[in-house]
mmCIF file of C-alpha atoms and ligand atoms in Angstrom:
data_model
loop_
_atom_site.group_PDB
_atom_site.id
_atom_site.type_symbol
_atom_site.label_atom_id
_atom_site.label_comp_id
_atom_site.label_asym_id
_atom_site.label_seq_id
_atom_site.Cartn_x
_atom_site.Cartn_y
_atom_site.Cartn_z
ATOM 1 C CA MET W 1 37.518 -22.117 198.202
ATOM 2 C CA THR W 2 34.506 -19.963 198.025
ATOM 3 C CA GLU W 3 31.265 -22.099 197.232
ATOM 4 C CA GLN W 4 31.037 -21.073 193.980
ATOM 5 C CA SER W 5 34.633 -22.013 193.183
ATOM 6 C CA MET W 6 34.129 -25.206 194.690
ATOM 7 C CA ALA W 7 31.064 -25.859 192.758
ATOM 8 C CA ASN W 8 33.241 -25.189 189.407
ATOM 9 C CA HIS W 9 35.701 -27.379 190.781
ATOM 10 C CA GLN W 10 33.983 -30.124 190.770
ATOM 11 C CA ALA W 11 31.869 -29.885 187.662
ATOM 12 C CA LYS W 12 35.030 -29.973 186.258
ATOM 13 C CA THR W 13 36.381 -32.981 187.709
ATOM 14 C CA ILE W 14 33.554 -34.723 187.982
ATOM 15 C CA VAL W 15 33.804 -35.943 183.967
ATOM 16 C CA SER W 16 37.306 -36.437 182.717
ATOM 17 C CA LYS W 17 38.439 -34.941 179.228
ATOM 18 C CA GLU W 18 37.876 -38.417 177.707
ATOM 19 C CA GLU W 19 34.240 -39.219 179.149
ATOM 20 C CA PHE W 20 33.235 -35.257 177.643
ATOM 21 C CA LEU W 21 34.750 -36.104 174.389
ATOM 22 C CA ARG W 22 33.151 -39.844 174.028
ATOM 23 C CA ILE W 23 29.344 -38.557 175.612
ATOM 24 C CA ASN W 24 29.847 -36.007 172.598
ATOM 25 C CA GLU W 25 30.575 -38.001 169.938
ATOM 26 C CA ASN W 26 27.479 -40.258 170.990
ATOM 27 C CA ALA W 27 25.081 -37.097 170.703
ATOM 28 C CA ALA W 28 26.753 -36.075 167.492
ATOM 29 C CA HIS W 29 25.695 -39.504 165.689
ATOM 30 C CA GLU W 30 22.208 -38.829 167.071
ATOM 31 C CA MET W 31 22.094 -35.706 166.412
ATOM 32 C CA SER W 32 23.135 -37.365 162.572
ATOM 33 C CA MET W 33 20.267 -39.365 162.319
ATOM 34 C CA ASP W 34 17.864 -36.814 163.369
ATOM 35 C CA LYS W 35 16.512 -36.600 159.951
ATOM 36 C CA GLN W 36 13.839 -33.561 160.806
ATOM 37 C CA LEU W 37 17.018 -31.522 162.503
ATOM 38 C CA GLN W 38 19.371 -32.270 159.378
ATOM 39 C CA GLY W 39 16.498 -31.341 157.228
ATOM 40 C CA LYS W 40 15.843 -27.792 158.771
ATOM 41 C CA ALA W 41 19.947 -27.298 159.178
ATOM 42 C CA LEU W 42 19.483 -27.582 155.027
ATOM 43 C CA GLU W 43 16.548 -25.794 154.740
ATOM 44 C CA VAL W 44 18.495 -22.929 156.536
ATOM 45 C CA LEU W 45 21.695 -23.141 154.359
ATOM 46 C CA VAL W 46 19.607 -23.023 151.200
ATOM 47 C CA GLN W 47 18.038 -19.695 152.490
ATOM 48 C CA ALA W 48 20.996 -18.115 153.703
ATOM 49 C CA ASP W 49 22.885 -18.890 150.594
ATOM 50 C CA ARG W 50 20.467 -16.033 149.244
ATOM 51 C CA HIS W 51 22.049 -13.520 151.422
ATOM 52 C CA ARG W 52 25.387 -14.900 150.332
ATOM 53 C CA TRP W 53 26.169 -16.118 154.037
ATOM 54 C CA ILE W 54 29.220 -18.318 153.550
ATOM 55 C CA HIS W 55 30.813 -14.681 151.244
ATOM 56 C CA GLN W 56 30.751 -13.021 154.686
ATOM 57 C CA ASN W 57 33.409 -14.671 157.097
ATOM 58 C CA THR W 58 36.906 -13.071 157.164
ATOM 59 C CA TRP W 59 40.063 -14.263 158.724
ATOM 60 C CA PHE W 60 42.345 -11.351 159.697
ATOM 61 C CA GLY W 61 40.001 -8.930 157.271
ATOM 62 C CA GLU W 62 40.569 -11.218 154.241
ATOM 63 C CA PRO W 63 36.915 -12.604 152.625
ATOM 64 C CA LEU W 64 37.433 -16.584 152.328
ATOM 65 C CA LEU W 65 34.651 -18.708 151.473
ATOM 66 C CA ASN W 66 33.949 -21.132 153.967
ATOM 67 C CA LEU W 67 31.091 -21.888 156.861
ATOM 68 C CA PRO W 68 32.628 -21.666 160.705
ATOM 69 C CA GLN W 69 31.804 -25.221 161.143
ATOM 70 C CA ASP W 70 34.134 -26.034 158.038
ATOM 71 C CA MET W 71 36.765 -24.181 159.269
ATOM 72 C CA PHE W 72 37.020 -25.524 162.809
ATOM 73 C CA ALA W 73 37.023 -28.841 160.840
ATOM 74 C CA ILE W 74 39.963 -27.874 158.653
ATOM 75 C CA GLN W 75 41.500 -26.576 162.155
ATOM 76 C CA ASP W 76 40.637 -30.022 163.764
ATOM 77 C CA ILE W 77 42.246 -31.869 160.736
ATOM 78 C CA ILE W 78 45.487 -29.731 160.839
ATOM 79 C CA TRP W 79 45.612 -30.053 164.867
ATOM 80 C CA ARG W 80 45.431 -33.723 164.609
ATOM 81 C CA THR W 81 47.355 -34.512 161.234
ATOM 82 C CA ARG W 82 49.842 -31.398 161.433
ATOM 83 C CA PRO W 83 50.814 -31.525 157.956
ATOM 84 C CA ASP W 84 53.837 -29.302 156.432
ATOM 85 C CA PHE W 85 51.762 -27.881 153.220
ATOM 86 C CA VAL W 86 48.382 -26.920 152.483
ATOM 87 C CA ILE W 87 47.396 -27.026 149.213
ATOM 88 C CA GLU W 88 44.589 -25.072 148.960
ATOM 89 C CA VAL W 89 42.560 -25.238 145.050
ATOM 90 C CA GLY W 90 41.221 -21.995 144.555
ATOM 91 C CA VAL W 91 42.207 -19.277 146.194
ATOM 92 C CA ALA W 92 39.549 -16.505 145.450
ATOM 93 C CA TRP W 93 40.254 -13.730 148.069
ATOM 94 C CA GLY W 94 42.714 -15.225 150.068
ATOM 95 C CA GLY W 95 40.780 -15.732 153.539
ATOM 96 C CA GLY W 96 41.249 -18.931 153.650
ATOM 97 C CA MET W 97 45.243 -19.340 152.502
ATOM 98 C CA LEU W 98 45.786 -17.091 155.236
ATOM 99 C CA PHE W 99 43.393 -19.139 157.712
ATOM 100 C CA GLU W 100 45.633 -22.226 157.183
ATOM 101 C CA ALA W 101 48.764 -20.581 157.636
ATOM 102 C CA THR W 102 48.032 -18.821 160.693
ATOM 103 C CA LEU W 103 47.741 -22.718 161.368
ATOM 104 C CA LEU W 104 51.153 -23.480 160.087
ATOM 105 C CA GLU W 105 52.949 -21.032 161.917
ATOM 106 C CA ILE W 106 51.493 -21.714 165.069
ATOM 107 C CA LEU W 107 51.630 -25.488 165.143
ATOM 108 C CA GLY W 108 54.793 -25.413 163.002
ATOM 109 C CA GLY W 109 53.988 -26.083 158.974
ATOM 110 C CA LYS W 110 56.220 -24.971 156.592
ATOM 111 C CA LYS W 111 53.933 -23.672 153.482
ATOM 112 C CA VAL W 112 50.760 -22.855 152.421
ATOM 113 C CA ILE W 113 50.339 -23.444 148.560
ATOM 114 C CA GLY W 114 47.417 -21.729 146.627
ATOM 115 C CA ILE W 115 46.756 -22.351 143.152
ATOM 116 C CA ASP W 116 44.266 -20.645 140.995
ATOM 117 C CA ILE W 117 43.327 -19.313 137.236
ATOM 118 C CA PHE W 118 43.523 -16.149 138.361
ATOM 119 C CA ILE W 119 45.388 -14.488 141.068
ATOM 120 C CA PRO W 120 44.807 -11.003 140.422
ATOM 121 C CA PRO W 121 47.602 -8.048 141.306
ATOM 122 C CA ASP W 122 46.091 -7.015 144.709
ATOM 123 C CA LEU W 123 45.646 -10.213 146.302
ATOM 124 C CA ARG W 124 49.197 -10.880 145.959
ATOM 125 C CA GLN W 125 50.023 -7.562 147.377
ATOM 126 C CA ARG W 126 47.367 -8.014 150.457
ATOM 127 C CA LEU W 127 48.512 -11.658 151.111
ATOM 128 C CA SER W 128 51.782 -9.959 151.717
ATOM 129 C CA SER W 129 51.341 -7.506 154.032
ATOM 130 C CA HIS W 130 50.590 -9.944 156.463
ATOM 131 C CA ARG W 131 53.849 -9.895 158.414
ATOM 132 C CA LYS W 132 55.573 -13.581 159.018
ATOM 133 C CA LEU W 133 51.908 -14.752 157.757
ATOM 134 C CA SER W 134 53.342 -13.690 154.604
ATOM 135 C CA GLU W 135 55.964 -16.003 154.132
ATOM 136 C CA ARG W 136 54.363 -19.279 154.492
ATOM 137 C CA PHE W 137 52.518 -18.389 151.185
ATOM 138 C CA GLU W 138 53.213 -19.708 147.743
ATOM 139 C CA LEU W 139 50.688 -18.952 145.198
ATOM 140 C CA ILE W 140 50.426 -21.053 141.577
ATOM 141 C CA GLU W 141 48.583 -19.354 138.915
ATOM 142 C CA GLY W 142 47.372 -21.718 136.319
ATOM 143 C CA SER W 143 44.361 -24.540 136.001
ATOM 144 C CA SER W 144 44.769 -26.660 138.562
ATOM 145 C CA THR W 145 45.137 -29.807 136.648
ATOM 146 C CA SER W 146 47.260 -28.395 134.331
ATOM 147 C CA ALA W 147 50.657 -30.759 134.000
ATOM 148 C CA ASP W 148 52.167 -27.290 134.034
ATOM 149 C CA THR W 149 50.524 -26.725 137.780
ATOM 150 C CA LEU W 150 51.127 -30.172 138.892
ATOM 151 C CA THR W 151 55.037 -29.908 137.776
ATOM 152 C CA ARG W 152 55.400 -26.828 140.191
ATOM 153 C CA VAL W 153 53.559 -27.943 143.202
ATOM 154 C CA LYS W 154 55.646 -31.077 143.154
ATOM 155 C CA ALA W 155 58.596 -29.010 142.984
ATOM 156 C CA LEU W 156 57.442 -27.023 146.470
ATOM 157 C CA LEU W 157 57.100 -30.013 147.915
ATOM 158 C CA GLY W 158 60.497 -31.526 147.673
ATOM 159 C CA GLY W 159 59.466 -35.218 148.252
ATOM 160 C CA SER W 160 57.120 -34.216 151.379
ATOM 161 C CA ARG W 161 53.736 -35.976 151.210
ATOM 162 C CA LYS W 162 52.382 -34.896 154.770
ATOM 163 C CA VAL W 163 50.151 -32.686 152.642
ATOM 164 C CA LEU W 164 46.177 -31.566 153.542
ATOM 165 C CA VAL W 165 44.708 -30.437 149.920
ATOM 166 C CA ILE W 166 41.331 -28.567 149.828
ATOM 167 C CA LEU W 167 39.931 -28.682 146.545
ATOM 168 C CA ASP W 168 37.349 -25.433 145.895
ATOM 169 C CA SER W 169 38.424 -24.606 142.289
ATOM 170 C CA ASN W 170 35.745 -25.699 139.336
ATOM 171 C CA HIS W 171 33.059 -27.662 140.876
ATOM 172 C CA THR W 172 31.786 -29.730 137.824
ATOM 173 C CA HIS W 173 31.973 -33.744 138.254
ATOM 174 C CA GLU W 174 34.782 -33.762 135.052
ATOM 175 C CA HIS W 175 37.238 -31.037 136.579
ATOM 176 C CA VAL W 176 36.974 -32.072 140.338
ATOM 177 C CA LEU W 177 37.614 -35.971 139.144
ATOM 178 C CA ASN W 178 40.694 -34.513 137.684
ATOM 179 C CA GLU W 179 41.944 -33.203 140.370
ATOM 180 C CA LEU W 180 40.988 -35.959 142.627
ATOM 181 C CA ARG W 181 42.809 -38.504 140.957
ATOM 182 C CA THR W 182 45.327 -35.624 140.523
ATOM 183 C CA TYR W 183 46.066 -34.586 144.162
ATOM 184 C CA ALA W 184 45.880 -37.857 145.588
ATOM 185 C CA PRO W 185 48.891 -38.915 145.178
ATOM 186 C CA LEU W 186 50.811 -36.502 146.795
ATOM 187 C CA VAL W 187 48.743 -37.069 149.924
ATOM 188 C CA GLU W 188 50.535 -40.012 152.946
ATOM 189 C CA LYS W 189 48.586 -42.071 155.029
ATOM 190 C CA GLY W 190 46.946 -40.410 157.608
ATOM 191 C CA GLN W 191 46.240 -37.085 155.610
ATOM 192 C CA TYR W 192 43.146 -35.602 154.311
ATOM 193 C CA LEU W 193 42.005 -34.274 151.189
ATOM 194 C CA ILE W 194 38.948 -32.312 151.231
ATOM 195 C CA CYS W 195 36.908 -32.349 148.465
ATOM 196 C CA GLY W 196 34.786 -28.816 148.997
ATOM 197 C CA ASP W 197 31.086 -27.990 148.137
ATOM 198 C CA THR W 198 29.607 -31.363 147.818
ATOM 199 C CA ILE W 199 26.386 -29.996 149.467
ATOM 200 C CA VAL W 200 25.801 -28.660 145.493
ATOM 201 C CA GLU W 201 24.288 -32.241 145.221
ATOM 202 C CA HIS W 202 22.008 -31.323 147.807
ATOM 203 C CA MET W 203 20.961 -27.648 146.987
ATOM 204 C CA PRO W 204 18.237 -26.573 144.595
ATOM 205 C CA PRO W 205 19.048 -26.848 140.964
ATOM 206 C CA GLN W 206 17.581 -23.310 140.037
ATOM 207 C CA LEU W 207 20.674 -21.441 142.779
ATOM 208 C CA HIS W 208 23.129 -23.023 140.128
ATOM 209 C CA VAL W 209 21.305 -21.592 136.888
ATOM 210 C CA VAL W 210 24.396 -19.830 136.165
ATOM 211 C CA ARG W 211 27.140 -22.633 137.023
ATOM 212 C CA PRO W 212 27.749 -24.996 134.587
ATOM 213 C CA TRP W 213 27.432 -27.723 138.318
ATOM 214 C CA GLY W 214 24.244 -28.766 140.288
ATOM 215 C CA PRO W 215 22.921 -31.777 141.106
ATOM 216 C CA GLY W 216 24.095 -34.477 139.190
ATOM 217 C CA ASN W 217 26.933 -32.808 138.513
ATOM 218 C CA ASN W 218 29.722 -31.398 141.321
ATOM 219 C CA PRO W 219 32.201 -32.701 143.700
ATOM 220 C CA ALA W 220 29.812 -35.015 145.503
ATOM 221 C CA THR W 221 29.270 -37.047 142.024
ATOM 222 C CA ALA W 222 33.008 -37.016 141.720
ATOM 223 C CA VAL W 223 33.770 -37.792 145.087
ATOM 224 C CA LYS W 224 30.876 -40.908 144.399
ATOM 225 C CA GLN W 225 33.115 -42.120 141.703
ATOM 226 C CA PHE W 226 36.502 -41.746 142.565
ATOM 227 C CA LEU W 227 35.882 -43.621 145.623
ATOM 228 C CA SER W 228 34.830 -46.468 143.615
ATOM 229 C CA GLU W 229 38.420 -46.475 141.797
ATOM 230 C CA THR W 230 40.303 -46.178 144.771
ATOM 231 C CA ASP W 231 40.680 -47.503 148.731
ATOM 232 C CA ARG W 232 43.452 -45.441 149.694
ATOM 233 C CA PHE W 233 40.355 -43.016 151.087
ATOM 234 C CA VAL W 234 37.405 -43.495 152.931
ATOM 235 C CA VAL W 235 35.469 -40.204 154.070
ATOM 236 C CA ASP W 236 35.753 -39.328 158.169
ATOM 237 C CA GLU W 237 32.069 -39.697 159.117
ATOM 238 C CA LYS W 238 32.959 -38.405 162.707
ATOM 239 C CA ILE W 239 33.671 -35.255 161.019
ATOM 240 C CA ASP W 240 30.150 -35.487 158.951
ATOM 241 C CA ARG W 241 28.145 -36.301 162.331
ATOM 242 C CA ARG W 242 29.212 -33.284 163.962
ATOM 243 C CA GLN W 243 29.193 -30.908 161.311
ATOM 244 C CA LEU W 244 25.229 -29.857 161.126
ATOM 245 C CA PHE W 245 26.218 -26.844 159.059
ATOM 246 C CA SER W 246 28.490 -28.388 156.161
ATOM 247 C CA CYS W 247 29.819 -26.768 152.759
ATOM 248 C CA HIS W 248 31.279 -30.344 152.415
ATOM 249 C CA PRO W 249 28.948 -33.009 153.243
ATOM 250 C CA GLY W 250 30.813 -37.206 152.409
ATOM 251 C CA GLY W 251 34.016 -34.515 151.495
ATOM 252 C CA TYR W 252 36.652 -34.776 154.153
ATOM 253 C CA LEU W 253 38.198 -37.544 152.999
ATOM 254 C CA GLN W 254 41.210 -39.037 154.980
ATOM 255 C CA ALA W 255 43.984 -41.621 153.480
ATOM 256 C CA VAL W 256 43.720 -45.357 155.075
ATOM 257 C CA LYS W 257 46.880 -46.339 152.580
HETATM 258 C C1 SAM R 301 35.034 -20.967 145.243
HETATM 259 S S1 SAM R 301 36.370 -20.220 144.958
HETATM 260 C C2 SAM R 301 37.742 -20.682 146.320
HETATM 261 C C3 SAM R 301 37.319 -20.013 147.676
HETATM 262 C C4 SAM R 301 38.439 -20.461 148.519
HETATM 263 N N1 SAM R 301 39.189 -21.996 148.606
HETATM 264 C C5 SAM R 301 38.118 -20.331 150.250
HETATM 265 O O1 SAM R 301 37.822 -20.790 150.846
HETATM 266 O O2 SAM R 301 38.276 -18.640 150.300
HETATM 267 C C6 SAM R 301 36.673 -20.921 144.103
HETATM 268 C C7 SAM R 301 37.838 -20.115 143.378
HETATM 269 O O3 SAM R 301 38.645 -21.423 141.877
HETATM 270 C C8 SAM R 301 39.282 -20.636 140.731
HETATM 271 N N2 SAM R 301 39.526 -21.458 139.772
HETATM 272 C C9 SAM R 301 37.810 -21.860 138.930
HETATM 273 N N3 SAM R 301 38.237 -23.083 137.983
HETATM 274 C C10 SAM R 301 40.028 -23.339 138.452
HETATM 275 C C11 SAM R 301 40.886 -24.093 137.704
HETATM 276 N N4 SAM R 301 40.458 -25.162 136.823
HETATM 277 N N5 SAM R 301 41.840 -24.161 138.597
HETATM 278 C C12 SAM R 301 42.557 -23.411 139.416
HETATM 279 N N6 SAM R 301 41.804 -22.090 140.323
HETATM 280 C C13 SAM R 301 40.387 -22.328 139.708
HETATM 281 C C14 SAM R 301 38.211 -19.338 140.527
HETATM 282 O O4 SAM R 301 39.231 -18.465 139.799
HETATM 283 C C15 SAM R 301 38.107 -18.998 142.030
HETATM 284 O O5 SAM R 301 38.593 -18.013 142.731
#
């Protein structure tokens, strides 16, 4: 062994993986308590939103509207919980679906069900060009909260409740609350229901003037009401603590019953 490889070997064995993760968890807890740092991170998010930061990521060439930190959180959830199905409510450009299909392909899940009120023909065409991954998509055109959509979703699930739901469509309080109530029963104990874009609650109202949502009327307010109605779900604060940059703070809900 060379001196350098011996040093590397020692560095790897001094701290076990469990210890490494424990150190990180403590550090994440401290980071979450650092209000100055959290404030600066929010400031960066607000400033960067003016430059369409979250619109600039792609997965295998398809745009997706999410931050890398949130994608890592979704990857971690899928790795730990191994859902059969992911339901992506709000498809947009399809990159989010493709990302989740990649993970299901590797880890052995079944399908990603995408729901959107508008699915342009070129999206179907693009999603069908991703070789093996294309077989993992089911697209439903319709409103997420309509009875017809729910019937079609249930038919695809075929009774499975090993389901990860990601809500990311219309962000008004009323619509998201309706979605939370509609999709929560599809999720079994241990699985997750992610409520997207809770960050709207913390953004300056002028950023959303052309939208029907904003501070006081958004996914975060819907989650608050939903959690007051049920004891089946809790916020996974461990995820929140390590994010620093996230579009979904307080939105990672895990079913505990
Ligand atoms: C923020 S984008 C989704 C982004 C996507 N999840 C991603 O990660 O790239 C919101 C999408 O929700 C869709 N949408 C809006 N209202 C909806 C509704 N009532 N039901 C289903 N989809 C809806 C819009 O057409 C739009 O494509």
